[in-house]
Structures are given as structure tokens and as C-alpha cells.
PDB file of C-alpha atoms and ligand atoms in Angstrom:
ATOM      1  CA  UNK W   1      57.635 128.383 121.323  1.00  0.00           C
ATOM      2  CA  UNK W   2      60.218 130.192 118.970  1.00  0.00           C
ATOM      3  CA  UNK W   3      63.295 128.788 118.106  1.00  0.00           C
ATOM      4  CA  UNK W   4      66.232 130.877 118.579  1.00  0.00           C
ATOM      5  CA  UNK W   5      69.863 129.823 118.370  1.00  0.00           C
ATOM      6  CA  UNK W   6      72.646 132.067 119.379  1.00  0.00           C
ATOM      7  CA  UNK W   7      76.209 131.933 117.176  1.00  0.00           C
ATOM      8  CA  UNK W   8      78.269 133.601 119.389  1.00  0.00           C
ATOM      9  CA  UNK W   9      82.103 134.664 118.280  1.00  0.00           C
ATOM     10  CA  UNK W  10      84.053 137.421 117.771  1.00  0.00           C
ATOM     11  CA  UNK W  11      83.632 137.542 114.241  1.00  0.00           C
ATOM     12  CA  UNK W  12      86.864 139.715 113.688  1.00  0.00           C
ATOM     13  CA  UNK W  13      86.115 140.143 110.942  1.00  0.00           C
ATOM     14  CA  UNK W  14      83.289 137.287 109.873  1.00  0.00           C
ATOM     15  CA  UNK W  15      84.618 134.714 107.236  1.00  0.00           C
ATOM     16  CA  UNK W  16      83.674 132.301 104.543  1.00  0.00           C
ATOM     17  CA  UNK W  17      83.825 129.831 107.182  1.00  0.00           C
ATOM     18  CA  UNK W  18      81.324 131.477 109.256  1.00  0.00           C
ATOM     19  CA  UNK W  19      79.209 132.575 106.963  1.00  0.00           C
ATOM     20  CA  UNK W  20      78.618 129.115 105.602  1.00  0.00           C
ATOM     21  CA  UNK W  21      77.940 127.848 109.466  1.00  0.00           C
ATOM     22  CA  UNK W  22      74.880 130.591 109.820  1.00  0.00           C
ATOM     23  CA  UNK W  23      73.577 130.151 106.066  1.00  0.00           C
ATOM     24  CA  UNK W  24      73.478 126.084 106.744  1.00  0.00           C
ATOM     25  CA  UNK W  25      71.847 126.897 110.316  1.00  0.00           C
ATOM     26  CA  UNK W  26      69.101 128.886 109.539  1.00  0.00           C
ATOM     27  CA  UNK W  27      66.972 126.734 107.686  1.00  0.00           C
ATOM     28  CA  UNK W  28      67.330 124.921 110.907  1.00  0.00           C
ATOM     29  CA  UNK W  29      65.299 127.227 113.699  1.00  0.00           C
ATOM     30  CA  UNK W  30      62.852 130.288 113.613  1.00  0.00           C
ATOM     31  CA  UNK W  31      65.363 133.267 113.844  1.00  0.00           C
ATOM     32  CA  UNK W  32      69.303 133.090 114.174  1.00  0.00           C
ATOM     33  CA  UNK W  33      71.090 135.720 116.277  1.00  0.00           C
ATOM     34  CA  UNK W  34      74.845 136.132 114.934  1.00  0.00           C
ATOM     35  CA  UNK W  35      76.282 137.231 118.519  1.00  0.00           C
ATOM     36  CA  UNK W  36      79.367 139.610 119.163  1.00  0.00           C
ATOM     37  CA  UNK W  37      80.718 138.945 122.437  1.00  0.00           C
ATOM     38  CA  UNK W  38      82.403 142.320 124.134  1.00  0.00           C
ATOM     39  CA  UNK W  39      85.580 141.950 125.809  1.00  0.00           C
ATOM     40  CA  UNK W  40      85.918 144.504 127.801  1.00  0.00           C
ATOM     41  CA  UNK W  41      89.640 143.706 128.334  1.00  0.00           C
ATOM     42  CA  UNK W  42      90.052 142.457 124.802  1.00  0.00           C
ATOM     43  CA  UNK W  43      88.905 145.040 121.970  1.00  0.00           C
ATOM     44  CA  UNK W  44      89.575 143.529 119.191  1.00  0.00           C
ATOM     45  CA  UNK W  45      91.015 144.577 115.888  1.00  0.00           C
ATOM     46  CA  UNK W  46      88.285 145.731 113.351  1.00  0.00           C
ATOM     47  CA  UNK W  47      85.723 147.911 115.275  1.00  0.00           C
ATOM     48  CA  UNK W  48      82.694 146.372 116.798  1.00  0.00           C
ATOM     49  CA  UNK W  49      80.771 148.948 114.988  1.00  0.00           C
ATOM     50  CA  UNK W  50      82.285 147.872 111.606  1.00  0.00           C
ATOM     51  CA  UNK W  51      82.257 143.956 112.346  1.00  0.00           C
ATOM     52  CA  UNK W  52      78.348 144.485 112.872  1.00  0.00           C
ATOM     53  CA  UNK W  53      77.853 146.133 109.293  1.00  0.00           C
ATOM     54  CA  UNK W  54      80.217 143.651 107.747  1.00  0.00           C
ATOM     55  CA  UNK W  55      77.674 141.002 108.563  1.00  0.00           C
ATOM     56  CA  UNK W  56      74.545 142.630 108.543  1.00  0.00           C
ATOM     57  CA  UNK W  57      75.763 142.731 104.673  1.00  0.00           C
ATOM     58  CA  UNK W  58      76.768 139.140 104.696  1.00  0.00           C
ATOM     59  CA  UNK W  59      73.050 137.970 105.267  1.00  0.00           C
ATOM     60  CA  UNK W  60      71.197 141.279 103.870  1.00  0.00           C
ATOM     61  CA  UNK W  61      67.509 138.987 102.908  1.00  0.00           C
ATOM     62  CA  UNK W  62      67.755 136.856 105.239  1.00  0.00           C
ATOM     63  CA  UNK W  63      64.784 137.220 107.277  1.00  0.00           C
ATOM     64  CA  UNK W  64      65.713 134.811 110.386  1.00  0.00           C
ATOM     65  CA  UNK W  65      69.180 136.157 110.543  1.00  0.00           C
ATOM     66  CA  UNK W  66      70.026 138.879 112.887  1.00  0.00           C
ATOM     67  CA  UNK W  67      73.056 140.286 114.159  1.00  0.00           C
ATOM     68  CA  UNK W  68      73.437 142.034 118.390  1.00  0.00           C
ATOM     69  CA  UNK W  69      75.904 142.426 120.757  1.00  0.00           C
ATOM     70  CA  UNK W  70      76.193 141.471 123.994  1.00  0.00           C
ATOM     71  CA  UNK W  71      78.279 141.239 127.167  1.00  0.00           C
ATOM     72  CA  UNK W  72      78.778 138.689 129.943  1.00  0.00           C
ATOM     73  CA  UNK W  73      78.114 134.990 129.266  1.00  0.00           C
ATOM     74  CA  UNK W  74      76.638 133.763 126.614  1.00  0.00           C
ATOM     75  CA  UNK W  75      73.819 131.598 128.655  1.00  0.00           C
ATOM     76  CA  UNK W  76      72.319 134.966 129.852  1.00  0.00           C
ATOM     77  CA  UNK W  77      72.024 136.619 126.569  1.00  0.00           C
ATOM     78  CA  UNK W  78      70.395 133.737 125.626  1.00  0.00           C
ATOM     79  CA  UNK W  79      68.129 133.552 128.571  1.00  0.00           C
ATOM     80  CA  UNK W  80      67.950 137.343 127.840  1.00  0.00           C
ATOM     81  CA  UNK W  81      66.506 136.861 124.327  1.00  0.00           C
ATOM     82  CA  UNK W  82      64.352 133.872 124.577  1.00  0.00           C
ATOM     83  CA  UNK W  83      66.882 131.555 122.661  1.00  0.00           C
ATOM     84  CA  UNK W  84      67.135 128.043 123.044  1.00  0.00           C
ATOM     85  CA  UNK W  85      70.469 127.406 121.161  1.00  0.00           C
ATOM     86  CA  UNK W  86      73.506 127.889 120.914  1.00  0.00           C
ATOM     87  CA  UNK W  87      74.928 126.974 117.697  1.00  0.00           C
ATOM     88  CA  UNK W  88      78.834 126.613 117.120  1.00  0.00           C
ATOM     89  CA  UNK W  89      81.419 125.109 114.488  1.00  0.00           C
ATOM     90  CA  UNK W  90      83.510 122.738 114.503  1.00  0.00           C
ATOM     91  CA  UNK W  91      86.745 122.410 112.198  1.00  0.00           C
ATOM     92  CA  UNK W  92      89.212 120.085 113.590  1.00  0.00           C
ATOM     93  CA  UNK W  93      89.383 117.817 117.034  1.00  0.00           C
ATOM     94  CA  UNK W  94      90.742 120.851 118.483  1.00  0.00           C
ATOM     95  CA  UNK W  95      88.083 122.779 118.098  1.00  0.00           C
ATOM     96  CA  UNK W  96      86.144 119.748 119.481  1.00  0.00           C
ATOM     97  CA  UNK W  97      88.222 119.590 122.859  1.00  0.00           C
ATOM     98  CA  UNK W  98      88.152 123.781 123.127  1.00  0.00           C
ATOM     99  CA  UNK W  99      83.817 123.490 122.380  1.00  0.00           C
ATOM    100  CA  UNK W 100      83.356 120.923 124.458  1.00  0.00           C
ATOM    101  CA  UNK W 101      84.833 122.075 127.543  1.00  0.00           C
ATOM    102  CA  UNK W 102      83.098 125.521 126.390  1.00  0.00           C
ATOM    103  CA  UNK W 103      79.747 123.403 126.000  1.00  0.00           C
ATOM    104  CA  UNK W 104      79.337 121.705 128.877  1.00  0.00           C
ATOM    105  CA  UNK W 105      80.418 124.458 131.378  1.00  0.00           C
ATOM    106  CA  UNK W 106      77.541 126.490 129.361  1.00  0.00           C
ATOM    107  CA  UNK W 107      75.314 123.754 130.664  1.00  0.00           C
ATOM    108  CA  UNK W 108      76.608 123.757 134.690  1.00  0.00           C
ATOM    109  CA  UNK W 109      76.015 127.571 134.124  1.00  0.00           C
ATOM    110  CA  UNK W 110      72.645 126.985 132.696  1.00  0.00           C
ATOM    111  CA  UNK W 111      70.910 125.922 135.974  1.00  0.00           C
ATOM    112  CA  UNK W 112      67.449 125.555 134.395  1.00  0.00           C
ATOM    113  CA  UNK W 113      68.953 123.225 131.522  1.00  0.00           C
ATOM    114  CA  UNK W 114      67.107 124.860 129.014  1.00  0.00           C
ATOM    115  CA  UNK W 115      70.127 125.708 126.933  1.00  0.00           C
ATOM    116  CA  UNK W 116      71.441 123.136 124.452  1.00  0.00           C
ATOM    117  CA  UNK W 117      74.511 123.850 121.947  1.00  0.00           C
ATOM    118  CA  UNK W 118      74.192 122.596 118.504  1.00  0.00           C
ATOM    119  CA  UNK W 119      77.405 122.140 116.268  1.00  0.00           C
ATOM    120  CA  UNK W 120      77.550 121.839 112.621  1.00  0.00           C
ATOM    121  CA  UNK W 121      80.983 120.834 110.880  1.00  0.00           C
ATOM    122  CA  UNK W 122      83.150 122.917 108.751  1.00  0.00           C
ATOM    123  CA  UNK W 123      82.943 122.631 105.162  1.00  0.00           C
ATOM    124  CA  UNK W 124      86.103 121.341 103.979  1.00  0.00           C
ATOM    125  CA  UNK W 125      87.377 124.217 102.027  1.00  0.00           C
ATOM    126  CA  UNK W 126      86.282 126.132 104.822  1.00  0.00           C
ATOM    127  CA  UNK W 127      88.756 124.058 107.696  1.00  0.00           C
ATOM    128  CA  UNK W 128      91.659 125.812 107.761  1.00  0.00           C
ATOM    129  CA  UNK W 129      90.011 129.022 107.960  1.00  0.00           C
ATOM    130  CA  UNK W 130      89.942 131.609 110.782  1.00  0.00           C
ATOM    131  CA  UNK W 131      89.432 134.827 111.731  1.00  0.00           C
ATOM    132  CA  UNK W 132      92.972 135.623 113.175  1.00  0.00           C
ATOM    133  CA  UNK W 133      94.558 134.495 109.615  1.00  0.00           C
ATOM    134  CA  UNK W 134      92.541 136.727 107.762  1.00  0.00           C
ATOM    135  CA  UNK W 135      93.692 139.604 110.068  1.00  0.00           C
ATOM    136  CA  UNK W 136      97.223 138.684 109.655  1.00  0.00           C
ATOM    137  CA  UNK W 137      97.275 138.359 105.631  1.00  0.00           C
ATOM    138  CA  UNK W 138      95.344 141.575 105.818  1.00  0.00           C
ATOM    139  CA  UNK W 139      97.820 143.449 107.979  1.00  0.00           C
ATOM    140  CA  UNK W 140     100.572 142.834 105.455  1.00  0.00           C
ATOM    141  CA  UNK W 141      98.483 144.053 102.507  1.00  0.00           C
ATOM    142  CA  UNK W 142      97.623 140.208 101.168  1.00  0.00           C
ATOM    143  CA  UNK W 143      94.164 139.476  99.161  1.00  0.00           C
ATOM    144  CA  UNK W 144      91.623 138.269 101.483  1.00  0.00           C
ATOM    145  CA  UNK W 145      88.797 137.993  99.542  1.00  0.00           C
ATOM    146  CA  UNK W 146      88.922 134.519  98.820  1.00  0.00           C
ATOM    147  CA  UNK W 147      88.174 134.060 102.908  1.00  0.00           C
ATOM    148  CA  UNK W 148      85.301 136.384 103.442  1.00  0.00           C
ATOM    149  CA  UNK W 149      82.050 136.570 102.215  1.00  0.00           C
ATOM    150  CA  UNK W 150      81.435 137.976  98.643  1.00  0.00           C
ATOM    151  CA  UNK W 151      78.962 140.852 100.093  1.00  0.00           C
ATOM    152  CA  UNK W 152      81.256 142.418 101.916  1.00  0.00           C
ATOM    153  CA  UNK W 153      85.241 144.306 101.067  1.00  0.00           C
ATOM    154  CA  UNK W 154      87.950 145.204 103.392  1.00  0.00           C
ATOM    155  CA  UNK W 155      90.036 146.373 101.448  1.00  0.00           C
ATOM    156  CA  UNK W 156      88.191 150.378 101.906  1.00  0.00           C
ATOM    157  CA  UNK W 157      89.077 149.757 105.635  1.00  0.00           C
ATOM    158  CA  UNK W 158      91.893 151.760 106.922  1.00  0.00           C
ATOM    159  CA  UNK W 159      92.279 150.869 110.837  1.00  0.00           C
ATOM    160  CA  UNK W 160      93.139 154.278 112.820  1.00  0.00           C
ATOM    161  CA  UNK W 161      95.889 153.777 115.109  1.00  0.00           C
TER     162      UNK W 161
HETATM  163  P1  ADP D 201      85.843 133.060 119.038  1.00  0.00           P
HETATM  164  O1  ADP D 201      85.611 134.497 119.255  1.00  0.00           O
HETATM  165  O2  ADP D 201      85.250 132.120 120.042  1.00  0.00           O
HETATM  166  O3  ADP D 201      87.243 132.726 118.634  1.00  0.00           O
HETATM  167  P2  ADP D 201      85.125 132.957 116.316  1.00  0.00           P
HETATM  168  O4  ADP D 201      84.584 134.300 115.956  1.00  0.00           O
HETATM  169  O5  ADP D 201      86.478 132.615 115.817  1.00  0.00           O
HETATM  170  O6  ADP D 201      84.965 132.711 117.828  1.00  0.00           O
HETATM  171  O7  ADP D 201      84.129 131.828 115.825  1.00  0.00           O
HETATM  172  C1  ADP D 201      82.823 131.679 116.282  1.00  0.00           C
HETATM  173  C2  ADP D 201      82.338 130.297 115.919  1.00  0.00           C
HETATM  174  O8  ADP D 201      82.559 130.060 114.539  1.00  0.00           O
HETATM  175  C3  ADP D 201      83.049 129.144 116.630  1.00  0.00           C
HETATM  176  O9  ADP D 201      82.098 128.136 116.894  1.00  0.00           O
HETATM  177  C4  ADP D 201      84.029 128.643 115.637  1.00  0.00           C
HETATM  178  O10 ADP D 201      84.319 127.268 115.811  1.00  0.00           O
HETATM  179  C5  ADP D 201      83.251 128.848 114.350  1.00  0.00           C
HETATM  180  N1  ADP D 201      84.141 128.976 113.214  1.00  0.00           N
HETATM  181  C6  ADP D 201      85.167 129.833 113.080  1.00  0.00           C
HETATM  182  N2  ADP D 201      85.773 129.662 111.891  1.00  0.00           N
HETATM  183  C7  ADP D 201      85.100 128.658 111.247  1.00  0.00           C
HETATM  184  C8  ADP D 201      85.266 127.973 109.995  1.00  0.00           C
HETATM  185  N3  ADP D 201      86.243 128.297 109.159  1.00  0.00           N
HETATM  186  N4  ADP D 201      84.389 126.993 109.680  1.00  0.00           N
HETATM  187  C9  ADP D 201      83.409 126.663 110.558  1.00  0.00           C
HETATM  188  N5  ADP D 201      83.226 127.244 111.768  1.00  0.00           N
HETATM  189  C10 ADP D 201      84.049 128.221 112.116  1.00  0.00           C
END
């Protein structure tokens, strides 16, 4: 049987931080599914359109590393797809208490069981990083580049308003 893991986010836009979680992952299982959840209430702030190219780029030859979208809860996509995993960082003990909760209400929803989540830690450089802080430097016309990955540039993005 395959193994797929799932790294769901919002990935708005995808950082360093991320980037390092899915590169560090994918050694780990057969293919790895970068996941965009839609909020249909919540659209976001870079397109969903734009946040897929951004890290299609990111992991351009990687082989096991995909990128989809999906909508509703994360344990059906899974189920949906055939993966196994869902894979998740972890920065700080807040992120801990906010994953955990997430985890194990993944598993109650999960009635088979079949569904475990997998978390690697944060590199340190990479701890204070997030995807609302990059949007927020950008915003005000700050460098971001030292936050997201090398492939990709947002500095040719102009958001329509
Ligand atoms: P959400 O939409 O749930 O806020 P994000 O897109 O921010 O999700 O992040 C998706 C996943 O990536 C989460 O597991 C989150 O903990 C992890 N993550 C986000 N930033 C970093 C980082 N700097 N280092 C490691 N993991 C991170």
C-alpha cells in the first residue's frame, strides 16, 4: 500500500518554514500532497490560483511532491485520495495545544482510524515564521524574500482590489 501524507494549510503564500517541513517529509512516504484548504467564507489574500503556482515552483523535481485543493475536512480528502497521513508542523507549544486539539478531533472524525497525523518540528531559523507576517511586511512594501522559498518572487504580484 502507498504512502501518502497530506500537508494541509493555507499556504498564503507558502514560506521558508513550510517549505523546509515538505522537503524534510518527503523522503519520509511514497508521494506528498501539499493541500490548500478552501474557505468558502474565508478567501484569503493571494489567489488560490497563484498560491498553487507559487508552490508547484517551490518543489519543481520533486517527483513525490504534489500540490491540490480541496474542500471540507481534511480526513475526507484524505480518505478521498488514498492517504494515510497527515503531516503538520510544529513551532512553539502553541502550535502544539492548537495541533493537538486539531489532531485528535481528526481522529474522532476518522471513524475507521486509518488516519494518523505526523508532526515534524520547525527548524529554528524557521520558528518565528508565518504566513500572516509575510503578508503583512509585504503589504507595506518590506523585503520578503528572506521568508519564502528561493524559487519563487512576489514582488511581480500586484493584488487587484
Ligand atoms: P493554517 O492554514 O492552518 O494556518 P498554515 O498554512 O499556516 O496553516 O500552515 C500549515 C502547516 O504548516 C501547519 O502545520 C503549520 O504548523 C505549519 N507551519 C507554518 N509555518 C511553519 C514554520 N515556519 N515552520 C514549520 N511549520 C510551519
Amino acid at each position: 500500500m502507498k504512502k501518502i501524507a497530506v500537508f494541509p494549510g493555507s499556504f498564503d503564500p507558502i514560506t521558508k518554514g513550510h517549505e523546509s517541513i515538505v522537503l524534510r517529509a518527503a523522503p519520509l512516504f511514497d508521494e506528498l500532497i501539499v493541500a490548500i484548504g478552501i474557505n468558502a467564507e474565508k478567501q484569503g489574500f493571494f489567489p488560490l490560483e497563484q498560491r498553487i503556482q507559487w508552490i508547484k515552483k517551490t518543489f519543481q523535481g520533486h517527483s513525490n511532491i504534489k500540490v491540490m485543493k480541496y474542500q471540507g475536512l481534511t480526513v475526507d480528502f484524505c480518505k478521498e485520495i488514498g492517504a494515510r497521513f497527515i503531516l503538520r508542523g510544529l513551532r512553539t507549544s502553541a502550535d502544539f495545544e492548537f495541533e493537538r486539539s486539531i489532531g485528535q478531533i481528526n481522529k474522532q472524525l476518522d471513524r475507521t482510524h486509518e488516519i494518523e497525523t505526523v508532526f515534524l518540528l520547525s527548524e529554528m531559523e524557521h520558528t518565528p515564521l508565518n504566513s500572516s507576517i509575510v503578508r503583512s511586511v509585504f503589504q507595506v512594501g518590506g523585503d520578503v524574500n528572506n521568508f519564502i522559498p528561493n524559487a519563487i518572487d512576489l514582488s511581480t504580484f500586484k493584488k487587484e482590489q
